[in-house]
Amino acid sequence: MSALNAPFVGRQGGRRAMATPALVVDLDALERNIAVMAAFARAAGLKLRPHAKTHKSVEIARRQIAAGAVGVCCAKLGEAEALAAGGIEGILITSPVVGPFGVERLAALAGRTPGLMAAVDHPDAVDALAASGAKLTLVVDIDPGIHRTGVADAVAALALAQRIAAAPNLTFAGVQFYCGMQQHIEDFILRREAIEERTSYLTDLVRQLTEAGLAPEIVTGGGTGTHRIDAALGAFTELQVGSYVFMDRQYNDCDLTGGGPPPFETSLMVDSRVISASHPFLVTVDAGFKAFATDGGPPPILAGAAEGATYRFMGDEQGCVIPPAGEAPPRLGEIVTFAAPHCDPTVNLYDAYHLVRGDTLVDIWPIEARGRSA
Amino acid sequence: MSALNAPFVGRQGGRRAMATPALVVDLDALERNIAVMAAFARAAGLKLRPHAKTHKSVEIARRQIAAGAVGVCCAKLGEAEALAAGGIEGILITSPVVGPFGVERLAALAGRTPGLMAAVDHPDAVDALAASGAKLTLVVDIDPGIHRTGVADAVAALALAQRIAAAPNLTFAGVQFYCGMQQHIEDFILRREAIEERTSYLTDLVRQLTEAGLAPEIVTGGGTGTHRIDAALGAFTELQVGSYVFMDRQYNDCDLTGGGPPPFETSLMVDSRVISASHPFLVTVDAGFKAFATDGGPPPILAGAAEGATYRFMGDEQGCVIPPAGEAPPRLGEIVTFAAPHCDPTVNLYDAYHLVRGDTLVDIWPIEARGRSA
């Protein structure tokens, strides 16, 4: 656990004594986010299988399941292996497992992980799994039009479901339909219109499967951006929401409720420290490209600098904090706290969460599946 | 070493049997790059202290030192701790060490690491190090005008050098001057003009220190983009070049020699695999935001797809490969190999290098300092 810098973090020293940059989670906010989504799904009569690609953490998966989730989703086989090793059950691997040893690894994982399921989108992959003889439960991944993964249309979906059902060792459990592109449409009405159109496509596809005697037991999909719309439309049996545990700038820019108060709070932060203060108009902090995902723009400042201060990346290791005109920058050694611009790839940079309640460091959790993209 | 997926990589299976995405290094090219830069520095009469923030690897640092380097640079204290634990000596920490336990960690590291040095840029930091009583060797970091780190001008540099020299436990070793912004000016002539102007500033500053009886023994700086210009101008005693070991798209776009052949080769790659092939016009590979740094644009395709094919990010876990009109995309399960758009933050995503000679996997090296940004 070298990355924890364990002797230097000093629980007794509290949050300000942490080595920086540090990935910080507000435990109160995390607990509320988990409870709010669990209550929402329960009230909507939907199962919850939160996506663990967001947090990659055994402890957070455990808490989601303790709050009522039927399991978690994992994006990759390696991620699923890491969480299963921590005792997590009910894992759905949402990306196709392809490549050497993929079948062997999947079969071995299924043998030791109750409730394991995997998504497939190609007849060759089904044939390889059928030939393995391993008992596997599969869902057919449907392309919602973004052309990332999934079979192209209802004809291909039906053919793949039949292929699965025909293999004695394979079980056809249902379909997956993840509208990734629609999650971040900031306007609620436009997002609902986009999802309504896609949902009618999904509903028709499910009807065709049902008429062919392959009624899907599981219809899984949805995300933090569309979970209320998805629940109202009623096509899914379970939701794959991920980012709600943390909330990032991208999702905070989305109206999730159609004008109501935001249901979730920002719980994920990066604490950085001023390491250079040679100029009156900016200071440098110890967090750059290696401390934040860079696909979501610069990170918003949450605390530690004057209102209106901004951050600019300054390379791999550093960034600068620029105070608004007339305001002084933070001083050498002071902490500046940021929200993540995009939570999933930011989490993937760190080996541990530092859990805080207020300014008190209360726990450190390893990020077991960090880097497990293979 | 969970991230190595050790049982599944299979050295006997060769490169195509690796779980993907995988960080791959062409060992022949790496060896040539290390040798070419070592020979260049030797011929120029310059010491080499390559920047290990690029590779974060004990084995690569060892090979650079075996080829003649006097040590390596590290960006952060944690990075230095990880490489020193692997036996690397002569480490210069190039960013100011600030914050709780920083002094204790630096003192402890200096006690067990021959030749350790650290950069400072603030009188408060010097006072804290002086008060610790630990024997430390320091260089004064000079801001070359990018306002990232470093003292603001010659007056501040002289004052800080005098402050160091006045402390009985501290040794003033010299100055650091890293022109980060100039490294990537693609045109050689424009880059040389920019560096000439900055070098005259540095030379004048060194003259003032010398006249004050504080002649710097070490003048350290330079990068892969400017190493030939720096050597010709003669202001440095040693070079901090980093990216030359790997070369990425950003540096491949730079003319490093003023019209001559490129002295270094691309040795760093990411192998990905086609995991979805439902459409004739694109296929999806298993490498997205978690597999490539995203600050440098999309990664160039090196192999595995038709000439002219392009990559587009499709979220955290995947991207798509789009063949040119009239060409077929790669097939399900096939490998597509990419160059890194920007090497340092791409390396920071992976736990190991997969070393290849041609298509044969010959070794796996851990990336000991991955994630050690604190």
XYZ file of C-alpha atoms in Angstrom, chain A residues 2-5 7-10 12-13 16-22 53-54 56 75-76 78-79 81 95-101 104-105 121-122 124-125 143 146-152 273-279 281-284 286-291 293-296 312 314-318 320 332-334 342 344-345 348-351 368 370-374, chain B residues 2-5 7-10 12-13 16-22 53-54 56 75-76 78-79 81 95-101 104-105 121-122 124-125 143 146-152 273-279 281-284 286-291 293-296 312 314-318 320 332-334 342 344-345 348-351 368 370-374:
180
model
C 2.826 2.359 -0.800
C 0.506 4.873 -2.405
C -1.311 5.466 0.843
C 1.815 7.067 2.268
C 2.995 6.767 7.971
C 2.534 10.298 6.722
C -1.210 10.570 6.460
C -1.745 10.566 10.198
C -4.828 12.056 14.238
C -3.621 14.970 12.141
C -4.968 19.098 6.686
C -2.203 16.653 7.563
C -2.786 14.514 4.472
C -0.151 14.286 1.767
C -1.547 15.931 -1.383
C -2.923 15.544 -3.984
C -5.418 13.281 -2.197
C -16.758 1.440 -12.811
C -17.328 4.792 -11.110
C -13.938 0.606 -8.186
C -17.110 -2.492 -17.039
C -14.310 -5.009 -17.457
C -10.443 -7.331 -14.409
C -12.643 -4.920 -12.492
C -12.220 -9.999 -10.586
C -18.742 -4.854 -21.844
C -18.200 -7.841 -24.144
C -15.460 -10.188 -22.917
C -13.256 -10.909 -25.929
C -9.691 -12.086 -26.359
C -7.310 -14.786 -25.166
C -8.053 -16.301 -21.769
C -11.298 -19.099 -19.090
C -11.203 -16.064 -16.786
C -23.071 -8.734 -28.536
C -21.576 -11.140 -31.104
C -18.618 -15.626 -32.189
C -18.411 -14.683 -28.501
C -26.814 -0.751 -29.331
C -24.281 5.258 -30.224
C -22.469 2.347 -31.958
C -20.193 1.654 -29.000
C -21.250 -1.862 -28.072
C -24.378 -3.918 -28.650
C -26.121 -5.720 -31.478
C -27.302 -3.435 -34.250
C -1.762 22.162 -1.667
C -0.085 25.424 -2.681
C 3.558 24.538 -3.366
C 4.753 27.720 -5.072
C 3.758 31.313 -4.324
C 6.226 33.611 -6.072
C 3.653 35.870 -7.724
C -1.556 37.056 -9.329
C -1.447 33.253 -9.114
C -0.174 30.369 -7.021
C 0.722 26.822 -8.023
C 0.432 20.144 -6.632
C -2.347 18.715 -8.824
C -2.157 18.527 -12.636
C -2.840 15.977 -15.399
C -1.914 13.115 -13.053
C -4.416 14.257 -10.409
C -9.225 13.451 -15.487
C -8.714 15.940 -18.305
C -11.618 14.942 -20.558
C -14.075 17.098 -18.602
C -5.725 26.140 -14.959
C 0.010 23.554 -15.807
C 1.254 20.197 -16.985
C 1.485 16.726 -15.538
C 2.169 17.600 -11.926
C 0.761 21.062 -11.225
C -2.392 27.228 -10.948
C 2.045 28.656 0.529
C 1.086 25.353 2.155
C -2.668 26.032 2.168
C -15.410 13.782 -14.475
C -14.747 7.859 -13.150
C -11.370 8.549 -14.788
C -8.875 5.671 -11.687
C -5.765 7.774 -10.925
C -5.733 7.077 -7.165
C -5.038 4.055 -4.980
C -9.190 -2.288 -5.378
C -8.070 0.918 -9.956
C -6.304 0.363 -13.261
C -8.119 -2.940 -13.863
C -9.128 -2.043 -17.409
C -8.061 -5.407 -18.865
C -3.166 -7.928 -9.438
C -2.996 -5.526 -12.356
C -0.496 -7.694 -14.185
C -3.201 -10.339 -14.597
C -1.808 -15.979 -14.944
C -3.438 -14.642 -18.070
C -0.611 -12.766 -19.730
C 1.297 -15.909 -20.620
C 4.749 -18.160 -23.929
C 1.683 -16.822 -25.717
C -1.212 -11.329 -28.921
C -2.031 -13.321 -25.791
C -1.861 -10.291 -23.495
C -4.951 -9.005 -21.763
C -5.791 -5.580 -23.187
C -5.527 -2.635 -22.888
C -1.828 -3.147 -22.173
C 8.319 11.381 -14.009
C 7.995 10.090 -17.573
C 8.246 6.010 -12.997
C 8.669 15.352 -9.797
C 7.352 14.504 -6.359
C 6.449 10.084 -3.308
C 7.926 9.323 -6.718
C 10.561 7.436 -2.348
C 9.130 20.396 -7.404
C 9.101 22.240 -4.078
C 8.392 19.946 -1.116
C 5.742 21.692 0.978
C 3.226 20.505 3.526
C 2.958 18.419 6.666
C 5.567 15.684 7.091
C 10.466 14.708 7.820
C 9.963 12.588 4.701
C 11.700 28.327 -4.382
C 10.531 29.988 -1.151
C 9.707 29.689 4.270
C 10.576 26.304 2.819
C 10.908 30.657 -12.880
C 5.860 30.318 -17.104
C 4.999 31.087 -13.449
C 4.633 27.443 -12.475
C 7.398 27.085 -9.913
C 10.597 28.996 -9.195
C 11.675 32.302 -7.719
C 10.529 35.317 -9.727
C -8.450 -5.237 -28.818
C -11.618 -5.074 -30.898
C -14.451 -6.056 -28.536
C -17.480 -5.061 -30.602
C -17.958 -5.309 -34.358
C -21.645 -4.814 -35.117
C -21.216 -2.226 -37.858
C -18.155 1.500 -40.677
C -16.495 1.279 -37.250
C -15.428 -1.152 -34.551
C -14.996 -0.627 -30.821
C -11.296 -1.734 -25.182
C -9.286 1.457 -24.582
C -10.881 4.801 -23.624
C -10.315 7.581 -21.076
C -8.874 5.073 -18.576
C -6.304 3.789 -21.094
C -4.083 10.477 -21.293
C -6.693 12.775 -22.810
C -4.798 16.079 -22.631
C -2.978 15.404 -25.890
C -12.245 8.429 -31.437
C -16.086 6.677 -26.685
C -16.088 7.212 -22.953
C -14.179 5.808 -20.020
C -13.690 2.263 -21.224
C -13.785 2.247 -25.029
C -13.818 3.358 -31.863
C -13.478 -8.909 -33.566
C -10.620 -9.921 -31.269
C -7.892 -8.302 -33.378
C 1.171 12.272 -24.236
C 3.758 10.802 -18.905
C 0.075 10.789 -17.889
C 0.548 6.918 -14.892
C -2.583 4.860 -15.705
C -0.814 1.484 -15.779
C 0.823 -0.776 -13.202
C 6.785 1.405 -9.060
C 2.665 5.018 -10.631
C 0.195 7.228 -8.802
C 2.865 8.560 -6.428
C 1.882 12.197 -6.973
C 1.914 13.047 -3.258
